[in-house]
Coordinates of C-alpha atoms in Angstrom, one line a residue:
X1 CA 0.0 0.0 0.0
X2 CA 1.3 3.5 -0.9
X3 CA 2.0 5.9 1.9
X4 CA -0.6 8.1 3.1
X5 CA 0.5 11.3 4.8
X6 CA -2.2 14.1 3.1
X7 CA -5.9 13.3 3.1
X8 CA -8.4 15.8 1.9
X9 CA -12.3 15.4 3.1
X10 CA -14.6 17.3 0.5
X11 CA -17.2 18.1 3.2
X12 CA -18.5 19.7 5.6
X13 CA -20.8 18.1 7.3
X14 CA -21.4 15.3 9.7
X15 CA -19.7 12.6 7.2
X16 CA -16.7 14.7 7.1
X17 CA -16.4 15.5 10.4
X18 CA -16.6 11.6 11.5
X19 CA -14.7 10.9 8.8
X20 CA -11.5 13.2 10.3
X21 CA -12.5 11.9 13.7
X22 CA -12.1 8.1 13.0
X23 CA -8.8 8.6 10.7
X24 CA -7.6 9.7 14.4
X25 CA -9.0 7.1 16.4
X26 CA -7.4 4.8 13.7
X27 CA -4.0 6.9 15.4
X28 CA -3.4 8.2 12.0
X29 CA -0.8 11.3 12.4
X30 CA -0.8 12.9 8.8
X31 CA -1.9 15.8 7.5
X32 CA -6.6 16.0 7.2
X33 CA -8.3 18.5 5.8
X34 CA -12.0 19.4 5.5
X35 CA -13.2 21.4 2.8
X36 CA -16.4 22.7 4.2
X37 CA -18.8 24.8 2.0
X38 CA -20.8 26.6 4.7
X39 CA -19.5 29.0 6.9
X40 CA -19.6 26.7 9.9
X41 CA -17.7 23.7 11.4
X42 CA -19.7 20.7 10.9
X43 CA -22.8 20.0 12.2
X44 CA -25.7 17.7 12.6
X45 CA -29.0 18.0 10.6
X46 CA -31.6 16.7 11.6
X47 CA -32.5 19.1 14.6
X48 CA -32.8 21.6 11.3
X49 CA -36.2 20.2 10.6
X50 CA -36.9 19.2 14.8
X51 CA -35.7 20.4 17.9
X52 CA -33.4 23.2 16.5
X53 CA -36.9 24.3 14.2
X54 CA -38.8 24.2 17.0
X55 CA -37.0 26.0 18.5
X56 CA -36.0 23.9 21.7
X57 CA -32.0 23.9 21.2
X58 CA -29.4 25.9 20.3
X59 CA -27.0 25.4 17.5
X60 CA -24.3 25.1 19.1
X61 CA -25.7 21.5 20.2
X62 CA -25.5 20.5 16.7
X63 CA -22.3 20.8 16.2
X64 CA -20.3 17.5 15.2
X65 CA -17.3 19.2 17.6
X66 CA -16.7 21.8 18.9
X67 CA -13.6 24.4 17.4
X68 CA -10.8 23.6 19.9
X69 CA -10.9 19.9 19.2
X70 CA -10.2 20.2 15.9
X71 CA -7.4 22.4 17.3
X72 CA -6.8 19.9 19.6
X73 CA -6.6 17.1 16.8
X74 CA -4.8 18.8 14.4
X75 CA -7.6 18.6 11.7
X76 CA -8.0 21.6 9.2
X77 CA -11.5 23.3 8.3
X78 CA -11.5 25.1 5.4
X79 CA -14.5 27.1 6.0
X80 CA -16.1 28.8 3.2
X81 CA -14.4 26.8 0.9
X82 CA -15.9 24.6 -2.2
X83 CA -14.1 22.0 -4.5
X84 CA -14.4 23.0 -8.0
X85 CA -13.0 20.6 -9.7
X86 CA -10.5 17.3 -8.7
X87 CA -7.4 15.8 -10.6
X88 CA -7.4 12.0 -9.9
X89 CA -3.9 11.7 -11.8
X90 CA -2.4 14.8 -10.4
X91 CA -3.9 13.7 -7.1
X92 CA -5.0 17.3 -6.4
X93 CA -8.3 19.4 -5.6
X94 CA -9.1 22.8 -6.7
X95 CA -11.0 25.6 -4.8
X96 CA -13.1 28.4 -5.3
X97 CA -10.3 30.5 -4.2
X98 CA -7.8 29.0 -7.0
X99 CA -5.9 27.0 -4.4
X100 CA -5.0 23.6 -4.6
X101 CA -4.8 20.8 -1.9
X102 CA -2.9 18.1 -2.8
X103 CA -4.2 14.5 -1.1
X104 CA -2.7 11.0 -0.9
X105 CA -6.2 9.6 -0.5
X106 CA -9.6 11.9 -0.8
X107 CA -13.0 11.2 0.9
X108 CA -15.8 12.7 -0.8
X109 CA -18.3 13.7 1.4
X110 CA -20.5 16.4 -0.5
X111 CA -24.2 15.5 1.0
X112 CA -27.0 16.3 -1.0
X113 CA -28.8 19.4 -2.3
X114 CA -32.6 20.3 -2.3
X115 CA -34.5 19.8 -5.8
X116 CA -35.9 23.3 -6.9
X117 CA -39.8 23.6 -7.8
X118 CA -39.6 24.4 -11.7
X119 CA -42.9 26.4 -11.7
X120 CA -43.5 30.1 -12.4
X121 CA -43.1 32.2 -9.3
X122 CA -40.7 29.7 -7.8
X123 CA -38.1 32.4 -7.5
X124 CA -39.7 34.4 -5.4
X125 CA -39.1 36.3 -1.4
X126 CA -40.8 33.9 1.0
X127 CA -40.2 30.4 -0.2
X128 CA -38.1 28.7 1.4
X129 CA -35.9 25.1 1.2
X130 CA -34.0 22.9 4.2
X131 CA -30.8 22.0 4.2
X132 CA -28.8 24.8 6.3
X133 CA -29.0 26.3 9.8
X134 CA -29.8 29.8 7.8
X135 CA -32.4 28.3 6.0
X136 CA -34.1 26.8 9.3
X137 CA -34.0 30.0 10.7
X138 CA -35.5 31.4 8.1
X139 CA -38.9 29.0 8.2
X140 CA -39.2 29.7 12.1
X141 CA -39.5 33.2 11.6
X142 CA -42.6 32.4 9.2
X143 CA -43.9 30.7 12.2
X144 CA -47.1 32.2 14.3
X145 CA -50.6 32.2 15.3
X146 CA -51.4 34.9 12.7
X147 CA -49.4 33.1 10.1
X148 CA -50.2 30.6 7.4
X149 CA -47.8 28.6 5.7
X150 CA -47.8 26.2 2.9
X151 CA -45.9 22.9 2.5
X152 CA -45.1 21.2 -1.3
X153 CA -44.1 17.8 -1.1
X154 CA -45.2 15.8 2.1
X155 CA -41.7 13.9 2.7
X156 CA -40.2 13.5 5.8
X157 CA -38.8 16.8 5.7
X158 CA -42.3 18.4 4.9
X159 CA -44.1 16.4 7.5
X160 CA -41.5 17.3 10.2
X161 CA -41.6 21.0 9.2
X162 CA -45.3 21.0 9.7
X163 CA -45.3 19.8 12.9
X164 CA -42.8 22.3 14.2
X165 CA -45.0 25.2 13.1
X166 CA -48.4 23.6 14.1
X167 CA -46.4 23.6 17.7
X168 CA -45.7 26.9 17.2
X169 CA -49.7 28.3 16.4
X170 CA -48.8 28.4 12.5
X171 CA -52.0 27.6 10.3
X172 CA -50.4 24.7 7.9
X173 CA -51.5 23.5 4.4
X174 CA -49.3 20.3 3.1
X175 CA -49.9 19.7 -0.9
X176 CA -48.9 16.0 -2.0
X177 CA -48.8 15.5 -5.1
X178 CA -49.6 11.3 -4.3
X179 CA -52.7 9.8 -2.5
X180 CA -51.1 10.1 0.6
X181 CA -47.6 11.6 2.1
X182 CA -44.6 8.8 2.1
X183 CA -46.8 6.4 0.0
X184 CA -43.8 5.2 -2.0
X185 CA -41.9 5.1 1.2
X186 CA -44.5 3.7 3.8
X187 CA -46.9 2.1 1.3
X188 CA -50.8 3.0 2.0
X189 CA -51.7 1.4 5.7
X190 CA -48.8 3.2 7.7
X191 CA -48.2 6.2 5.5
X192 CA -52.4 6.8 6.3
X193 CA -51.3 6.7 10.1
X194 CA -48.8 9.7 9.3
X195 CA -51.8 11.6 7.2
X196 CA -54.3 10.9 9.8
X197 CA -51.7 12.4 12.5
X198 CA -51.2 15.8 10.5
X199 CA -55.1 16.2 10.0
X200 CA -56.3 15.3 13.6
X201 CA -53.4 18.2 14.4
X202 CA -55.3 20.7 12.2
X203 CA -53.6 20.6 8.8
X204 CA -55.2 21.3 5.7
X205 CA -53.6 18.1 4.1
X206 CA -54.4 18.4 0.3
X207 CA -53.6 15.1 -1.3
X208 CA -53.6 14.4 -5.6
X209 CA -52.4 17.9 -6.3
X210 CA -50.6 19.4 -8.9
X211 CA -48.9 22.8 -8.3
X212 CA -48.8 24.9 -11.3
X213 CA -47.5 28.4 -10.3
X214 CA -46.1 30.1 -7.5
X215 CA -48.8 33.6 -7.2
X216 CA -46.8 36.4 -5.9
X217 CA -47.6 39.9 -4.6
X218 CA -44.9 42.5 -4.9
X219 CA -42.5 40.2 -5.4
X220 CA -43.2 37.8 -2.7
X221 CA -45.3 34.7 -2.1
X222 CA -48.8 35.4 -2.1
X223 CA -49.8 31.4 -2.4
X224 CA -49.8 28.5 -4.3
X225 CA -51.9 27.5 -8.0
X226 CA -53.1 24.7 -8.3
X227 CA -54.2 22.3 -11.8
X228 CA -57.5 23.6 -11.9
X229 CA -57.0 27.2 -11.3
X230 CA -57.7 27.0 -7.1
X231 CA -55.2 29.4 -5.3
X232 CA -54.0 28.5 -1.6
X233 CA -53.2 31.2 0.1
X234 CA -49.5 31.5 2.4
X235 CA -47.6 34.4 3.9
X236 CA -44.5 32.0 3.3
X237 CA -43.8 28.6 1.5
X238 CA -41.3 25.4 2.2
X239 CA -41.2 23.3 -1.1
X240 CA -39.7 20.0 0.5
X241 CA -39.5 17.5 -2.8
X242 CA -36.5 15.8 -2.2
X243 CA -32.8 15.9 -2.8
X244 CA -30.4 15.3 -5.0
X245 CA -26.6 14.0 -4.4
X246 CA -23.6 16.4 -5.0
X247 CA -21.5 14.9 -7.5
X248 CA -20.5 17.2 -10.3
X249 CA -16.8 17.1 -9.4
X250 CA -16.8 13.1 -9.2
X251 CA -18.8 13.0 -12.5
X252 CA -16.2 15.5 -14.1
X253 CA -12.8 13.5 -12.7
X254 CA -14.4 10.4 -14.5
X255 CA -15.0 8.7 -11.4
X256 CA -18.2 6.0 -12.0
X257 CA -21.9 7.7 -10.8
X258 CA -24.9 6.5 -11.2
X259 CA -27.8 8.3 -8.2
X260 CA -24.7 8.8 -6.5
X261 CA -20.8 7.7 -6.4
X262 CA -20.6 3.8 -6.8
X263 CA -18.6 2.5 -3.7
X264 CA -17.8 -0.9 -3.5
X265 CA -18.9 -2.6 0.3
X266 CA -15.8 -0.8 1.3
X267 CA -16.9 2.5 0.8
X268 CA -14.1 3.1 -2.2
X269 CA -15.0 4.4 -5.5
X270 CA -13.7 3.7 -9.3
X271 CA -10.7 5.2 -8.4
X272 CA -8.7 3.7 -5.4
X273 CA -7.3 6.4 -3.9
X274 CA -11.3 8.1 -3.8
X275 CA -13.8 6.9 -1.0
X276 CA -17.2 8.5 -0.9
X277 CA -19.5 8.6 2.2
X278 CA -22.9 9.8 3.5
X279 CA -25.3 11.1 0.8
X280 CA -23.7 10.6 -2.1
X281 CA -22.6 6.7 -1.6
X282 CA -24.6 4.3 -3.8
X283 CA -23.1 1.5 -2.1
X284 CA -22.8 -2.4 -2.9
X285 CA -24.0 -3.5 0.5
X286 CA -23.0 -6.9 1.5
X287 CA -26.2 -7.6 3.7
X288 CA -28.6 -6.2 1.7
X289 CA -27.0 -8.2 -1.0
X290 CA -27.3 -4.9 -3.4
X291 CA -26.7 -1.5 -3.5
X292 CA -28.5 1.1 -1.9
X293 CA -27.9 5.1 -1.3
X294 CA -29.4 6.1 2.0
X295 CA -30.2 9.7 2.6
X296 CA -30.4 10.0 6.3
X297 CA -28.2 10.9 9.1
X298 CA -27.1 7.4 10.4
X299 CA -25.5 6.3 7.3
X300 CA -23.4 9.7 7.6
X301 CA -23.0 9.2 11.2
X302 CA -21.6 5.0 10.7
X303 CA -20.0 5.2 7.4
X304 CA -16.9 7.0 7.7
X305 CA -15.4 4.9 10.8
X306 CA -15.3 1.8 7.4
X307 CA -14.1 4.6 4.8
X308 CA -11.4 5.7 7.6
X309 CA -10.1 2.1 8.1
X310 CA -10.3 0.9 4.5
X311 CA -8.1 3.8 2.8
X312 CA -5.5 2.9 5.8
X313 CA -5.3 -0.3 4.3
X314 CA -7.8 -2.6 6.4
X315 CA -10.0 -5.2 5.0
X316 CA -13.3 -4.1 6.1
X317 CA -16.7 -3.5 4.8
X318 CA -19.6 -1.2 6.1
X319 CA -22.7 -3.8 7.3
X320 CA -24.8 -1.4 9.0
X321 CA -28.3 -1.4 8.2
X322 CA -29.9 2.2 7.1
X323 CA -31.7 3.8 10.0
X324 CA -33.6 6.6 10.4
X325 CA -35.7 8.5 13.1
X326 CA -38.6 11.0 13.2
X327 CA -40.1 12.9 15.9
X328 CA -43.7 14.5 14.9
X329 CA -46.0 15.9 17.7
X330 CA -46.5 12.8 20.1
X331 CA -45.2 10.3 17.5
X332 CA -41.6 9.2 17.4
X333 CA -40.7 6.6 15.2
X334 CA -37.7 4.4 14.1
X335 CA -37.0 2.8 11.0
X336 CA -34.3 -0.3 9.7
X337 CA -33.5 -1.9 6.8
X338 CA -34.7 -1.2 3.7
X339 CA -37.8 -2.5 1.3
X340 CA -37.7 -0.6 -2.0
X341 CA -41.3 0.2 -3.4
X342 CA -42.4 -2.7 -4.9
X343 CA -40.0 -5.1 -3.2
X344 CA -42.0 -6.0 -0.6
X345 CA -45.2 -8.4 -0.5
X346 CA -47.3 -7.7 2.7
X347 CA -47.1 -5.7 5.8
X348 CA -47.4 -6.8 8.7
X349 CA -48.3 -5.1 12.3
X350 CA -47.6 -5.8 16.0
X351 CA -50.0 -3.4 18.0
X352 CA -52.1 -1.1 17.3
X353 CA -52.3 1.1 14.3
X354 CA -55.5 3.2 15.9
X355 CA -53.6 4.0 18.8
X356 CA -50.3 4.9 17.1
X357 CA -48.4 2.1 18.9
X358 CA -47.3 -0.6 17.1
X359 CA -44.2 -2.0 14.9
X360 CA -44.6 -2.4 11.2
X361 CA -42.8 -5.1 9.3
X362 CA -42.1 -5.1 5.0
X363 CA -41.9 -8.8 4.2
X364 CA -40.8 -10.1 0.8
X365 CA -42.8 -13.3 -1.0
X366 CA -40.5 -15.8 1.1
X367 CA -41.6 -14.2 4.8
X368 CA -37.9 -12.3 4.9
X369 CA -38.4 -9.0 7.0
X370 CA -36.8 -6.4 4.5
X371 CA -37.5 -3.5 7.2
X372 CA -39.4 -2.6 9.9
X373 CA -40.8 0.8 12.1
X374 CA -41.3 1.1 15.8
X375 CA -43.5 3.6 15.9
X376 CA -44.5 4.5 20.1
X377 CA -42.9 1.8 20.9
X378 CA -39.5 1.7 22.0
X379 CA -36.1 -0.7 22.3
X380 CA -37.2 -3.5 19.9
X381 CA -34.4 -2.2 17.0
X382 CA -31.3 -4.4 18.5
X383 CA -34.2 -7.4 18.6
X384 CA -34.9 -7.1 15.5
X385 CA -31.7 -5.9 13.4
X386 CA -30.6 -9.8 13.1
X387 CA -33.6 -11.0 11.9
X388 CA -33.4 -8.6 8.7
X389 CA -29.4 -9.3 8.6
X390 CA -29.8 -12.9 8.6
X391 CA -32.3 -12.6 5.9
X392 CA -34.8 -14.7 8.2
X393 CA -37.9 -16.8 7.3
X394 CA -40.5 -15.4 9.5
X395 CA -43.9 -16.9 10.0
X396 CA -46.1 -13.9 9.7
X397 CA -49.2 -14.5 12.5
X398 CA -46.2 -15.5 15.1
X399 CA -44.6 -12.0 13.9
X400 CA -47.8 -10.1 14.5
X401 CA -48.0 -11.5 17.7
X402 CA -46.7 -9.6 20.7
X403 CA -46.6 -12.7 23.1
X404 CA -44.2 -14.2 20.5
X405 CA -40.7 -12.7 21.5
X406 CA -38.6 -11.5 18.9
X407 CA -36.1 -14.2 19.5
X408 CA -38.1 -17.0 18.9
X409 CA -39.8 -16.1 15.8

C-alpha cells in the first residue's frame, strides 16, 4: 500500500467530520483537511427540521465538535471553501479561491442538495428550502398564530416541518402530489397513520395535487396555484421535494456515478485512492446483497469509521443497516432496513395502528423482513436488526404477535 501522509475530506458536514475523527482514532498522524462549504464547522442535521426548528435547542448542540478539538486534533476546516473541480492523476483538488490541496487519498463527502420547484413564481421572497441552519431560521420566523404557511411535497422533511409550526400556532396547508404523504416510502396502511396524524393536528392536508404556479404579490409569495385554477393562500412557502446527491466534481474526474458515487462494500470508489461517504454513496452493501444510497443521518453518522479504516489499508466493509428517526408531535418513530417500493409483498403489524403504537414489518414473498418501524414503541431495534441481517424466514401471524418474542420467531 502506498503511503498516506495528506488526506483531503470534500465536506463539511457530519460525514466529514466523523470521517477526520475516525482517521484519528485509527491513530493516523498525517496531514486531514476538510473542505467545508458553509461557513460553519460541521454539524448535525436533523434538529434543522426538529428540535433546533422548533426552537428547543441551540445550535451550538449541533455541532459535530466543537472548534478547539479540531485544534486539539490537528484537523483543518477550510471554511467557506468549495471543491471545484478534482485531478485524480495529479492527485490534487481545486477551490473556489484558486488553491489547490494536494491529497494521498480523498473522501468525498459532498451530501446532498434540495431539488428546486420548476414552476412560475418559484423564485420568489418567501419560499423557502431545508438544508442549512440559515435556511431553518429562516422557516421559524414564518412561524405564528397569525401566520399561514404552505408545505409542497409531504416527505419526511415536509411532514416534520409542519409539525414544528403547528407547535408553534402556524396555520399549515401540506400539498402532495400522491394519494397520501410517504406512499412510496411507507406504502398506503402506515403512510395513512402519518396523514391521519397531520389532519387530527389541524392541517389542511391536500392530497392528488398538482402545483402549477407560485402567485406572488410584490415580489413575494402570495400562495400557491393549483391544476384547476384554485389558489391556496400562504404568507411563506417550504417546497420540501426531495434531494439530489452532489456529484459534479466526481462525475467530471471520471470517477463512475450512477444516483450517486458507486462505492464498493468498502466504501471506495472507481478510483482507489477516492472513498465517498454519507449522501452521495450508492453502495454495494453486502447484507442487503445490493446496493443502496441512504439519505439520512445514520448512514453519515456510521459510514466513515469503514471509509477511515479501508483507505488505511484494512479489509473491512460497512454492514450497517440504514436507520432513520422522526419525531412528529406525540409520535416518534424508528426505522431499519430497507424494502424498495415494490420489493415488498405484505405488511405486517404488531400493536395497534389506531392507537399509534405498534411495529410495522415489510416482508418479501419468502416471509424475509426487508424493514421494519417502531412507531411508540421503543427498544425493539437491537431485537430485531438480526432478523433482517440474517435474511430470516418469519412466520407472519407469530410475527404479528406480541406474546411471541422476537427471539423465537
Amino acid at each position: 500500500m502506498n503511503t498516506v501522509n495528506n488526506i483531503v475530506v470534500v465536506g463539511g458536514g457530519i460525514a466529514a467530520a466523523k470521517t477526520a475523527e475516525a482517521l484519528r482514532a485509527k491513530d493516523y498522524t498525517g496531514t486531514i483537511t476538510l473542505v467545508a462549504a458553509e461557513m460553519h464547522l460541521p454539524y448535525e442535521r436533523p434538529a434543522l427540521s426538529k428540535d433546533y426548528l422548533a426552537g428547543k435547542a441551540s445550535f451550538e448542540a449541533s455541532l459535530v465538535h466543537p472548534a478547539d478539538w479540531y485544534r486539539d486534533n490537528e484537523i483543518v476546516v477550510r471554511e467557506g471553501a468549495t471543491a471545484v473541480s478534482l485531478d485524480t492523476e495529479a492527485h490534487s483538488v481545486t477551490l473556489d479561491d484558486g488553491s489547490q490541496l494536494p491529497y494521498d487519498k480523498l473522501v468525498l463527502a459532498t451530501g446532498s442538495v434540495a431539488r428546486r420547484l420548476p414552476v412560475d413564481g418559484a423564485d420568489a421572497d418567501g419560499i423557502h428550502y431545508l438544508r442549512t441552519v440559515e435556511e431553518s431560521d429562516a422557516i421559524h420566523a414564518t412561524f405564528g398564530a397569525d401566520k399561514k404557511l404552505v408545505i409542497i411535497g409531504g416527505g419526511w422533511i415536509g411532514l416534520e416541518v409542519a409539525a414544528a409550526a403547528r407547535a408553534a400556532g402556524t396555520s399549515v396547508s401540506i400539498l402532495e402530489g400522491g394519494p397520501v404523504p410517504l406512499l412510496r416510502v411507507l406504502g398506503e396502511e402506515i403512510a395513512r397513520v402519518f396523514a391521519d396524524l397531520h389532519t387530527s393536528h389541524g392541517v389542511d392536508l391536500r392530497a392528488d395535487v398538482k402545483v402549477e404556479a407560485i402567485t406572488t404579490q410584490d415580489g413575494h409569495a402570495a400562495g400557491v396555484r393549483l391544476e384547476g385554477g384554485e389558489v391556496v393562500s400562504a404568507d411563506a412557502i417550504v417546497i420540501g421535494i426531495g434531494v439530489t446527491p452532489v456529484v459534479g466534481i466526481a462525475v467530471d474526474a471520471g470517477i463512475a456515478v450512477d444516483d450517486g458515487v458507486l462505492v464498493d462494500a468498502s466504501l471506495r470508489s472507481s478510483d482507489p485512492d477516492v472513498y465517498a461517504v454519507g449522501d452521495i454513496a450508492n453502495h454495494q452493501h453486502p447484507v442487503l446483497g445490493h446496493r443502496v444510497r441512504v439519505e439520512h443521518w445514520a448512514t453519515a453518522l456510521n459510514q466513515p469509521a469503514s471509509a477511515a479504516a479501508a483507505l488505511l489499508g484494512e479489509d473491512v466493509q460497512y454492514t450497517e443497516l440504514p436507520y432513520f428517526f422522526s419525531d412528529q408531535y406525540d409520535l416518534g418513530c424508528e426505522y431499519i432496513g430497507y424494502a424498495a417500493p415494490g420489493a415488498y409483498e405484505q405488511v405486517v403489524i404488531r400493536g395497534s395502528l389506531a392507537d399509534r403504537e405498534f411495529v410495522a414489518f415489510w416482508l418479501d414473498g419468502e416471509h424475509r423482513i426487508l424493514a421494519a418501524m417502531n412507531v411508540n414503541v421503543w427498544d425493539v431495534i437491537d431485537e430485531i436488526k438480526p432478523l433482517i441481517a440474517g435474511h430470516t424466514v418469519v412466520d407472519p401471524d407469530r410475527l404479528a404477535d406480541p406474546e411471541v418474542a422476537y427471539a423465537q420467531l
